[in-house]
Tab-separated table of C-alpha atoms in Angstrom:
chain	number	residue	atom	x	y	z
A	1	MET	CA	0.039	0.050	-0.148
A	2	ALA	CA	1.429	3.552	-1.072
A	3	ARG	CA	2.248	5.726	1.933
A	4	LEU	CA	-0.038	8.584	2.586
A	5	VAL	CA	0.455	12.088	2.296
A	6	ASP	CA	1.621	13.710	5.602
A	7	ASN	CA	2.652	17.164	4.146
A	8	PRO	CA	0.283	19.783	3.943
A	9	ASN	CA	2.019	21.191	0.935
A	10	LEU	CA	2.145	17.962	-0.910
A	11	ALA	CA	-1.646	17.620	0.176
A	12	PHE	CA	-2.327	20.952	-1.450
A	13	ARG	CA	-0.525	20.119	-4.695
A	14	LEU	CA	-2.800	17.025	-4.766
A	15	ALA	CA	-5.735	18.877	-3.870
A	16	ARG	CA	-5.154	21.366	-7.065
A	17	ALA	CA	-4.249	18.629	-9.704
A	18	ILE	CA	-6.994	16.440	-8.668
A	19	ILE	CA	-9.326	19.836	-9.023
A	20	SER	CA	-7.690	20.589	-12.066
A	21	ASP	CA	-8.427	17.584	-13.520
A	22	ILE	CA	-12.302	18.022	-12.262
A	23	ALA	CA	-11.990	21.333	-14.288
A	24	LEU	CA	-10.654	20.058	-17.098
A	25	TYR	CA	-13.080	17.307	-17.831
A	26	ASN	CA	-16.064	19.738	-17.051
A	27	GLN	CA	-15.429	22.693	-18.597
A	28	GLU	CA	-18.719	23.124	-19.977
A	29	LYS	CA	-20.378	22.453	-16.390
A	30	VAL	CA	-17.639	24.677	-14.902
A	31	LYS	CA	-18.876	27.578	-17.326
A	32	GLU	CA	-22.517	27.240	-16.863
A	33	GLY	CA	-22.168	26.761	-13.044
A	34	ILE	CA	-20.413	30.235	-13.101
A	35	LYS	CA	-22.331	31.748	-15.366
A	36	ASN	CA	-25.515	30.560	-13.422
A	37	ASP	CA	-24.213	30.780	-9.927
A	38	ASN	CA	-24.649	26.955	-9.448
A	39	ILE	CA	-21.211	25.546	-9.983
A	40	PHE	CA	-20.683	23.283	-6.710
A	41	GLU	CA	-24.635	21.953	-7.369
A	42	LEU	CA	-23.773	21.164	-10.882
A	43	LEU	CA	-20.387	19.288	-9.835
A	44	GLU	CA	-21.388	17.679	-6.863
A	45	GLU	CA	-20.820	14.631	-7.751
A	46	GLU	CA	-17.590	15.060	-9.500
A	47	LEU	CA	-16.146	17.343	-6.272
A	48	GLN	CA	-17.213	14.388	-3.862
A	49	GLU	CA	-15.648	11.828	-6.024
A	50	GLY	CA	-12.353	14.093	-5.853
A	51	ARG	CA	-12.687	14.379	-2.252
A	52	GLU	CA	-12.924	10.930	-1.683
A	53	HIS	CA	-9.579	10.267	-4.233
A	54	PHE	CA	-7.972	13.097	-1.900
A	55	HIS	CA	-8.901	11.806	1.589
A	56	SER	CA	-7.905	8.187	0.217
A	57	ARG	CA	-4.182	9.582	-0.228
A	58	VAL	CA	-3.799	12.064	2.881
A	59	ALA	CA	-3.338	11.149	6.082
A	60	ALA	CA	-6.675	11.817	8.407
A	61	ASP	CA	-5.061	13.656	11.208
A	62	MET	CA	-3.427	15.791	8.958
A	63	PRO	CA	-4.916	19.475	10.341
A	64	GLU	CA	-6.905	21.178	8.211
A	65	ARG	CA	-7.213	18.561	5.583
A	66	ASP	CA	-10.645	19.300	3.925
A	67	HIS	CA	-9.437	23.422	4.085
A	68	LEU	CA	-6.948	22.207	1.898
A	69	TYR	CA	-9.190	20.625	-0.779
A	70	ASP	CA	-11.795	23.510	-0.302
A	71	ARG	CA	-9.341	26.083	-1.023
A	72	ALA	CA	-7.982	23.953	-4.127
A	73	MET	CA	-11.611	24.623	-5.371
A	74	VAL	CA	-11.406	28.132	-4.836
A	75	ASP	CA	-7.609	28.703	-6.427
A	76	VAL	CA	-8.099	26.454	-9.332
A	77	MET	CA	-11.648	26.393	-10.253
A	78	ILE	CA	-13.268	29.141	-9.591
A	79	ARG	CA	-10.388	31.833	-10.124
A	80	GLN	CA	-9.439	30.338	-13.429
A	81	ALA	CA	-12.852	31.119	-14.525
A	82	GLY	CA	-12.949	34.727	-13.531
A	83	LYS	CA	-13.099	35.547	-16.984
A	84	ILE	CA	-16.434	33.796	-17.417
A	85	GLU	CA	-19.392	36.584	-17.427
A	86	SER	CA	-21.466	36.318	-14.407
A	87	THR	CA	-23.477	37.965	-11.493
A	88	ILE	CA	-21.517	36.609	-8.891
A	89	TRP	CA	-18.467	38.753	-10.012
């Protein structure tokens, strides 16, 4: 069995990679979700699957483990969508 990530910096990099993949493979949902301010509802299944994958690779006792994943969602998916016209900006 692979060793779990126990370094917050590496865990954040992993979270960013997972979110990048989700955004890449769901570009239309990201656009629609930003435009209509329902991105988390549209991508709920994909984001939950990504979180489960993240949890399977990161030590459970890492402080703020979920915060790292949530921050990656904002840093990667939401920030990159800043050019999409929306009422939320």
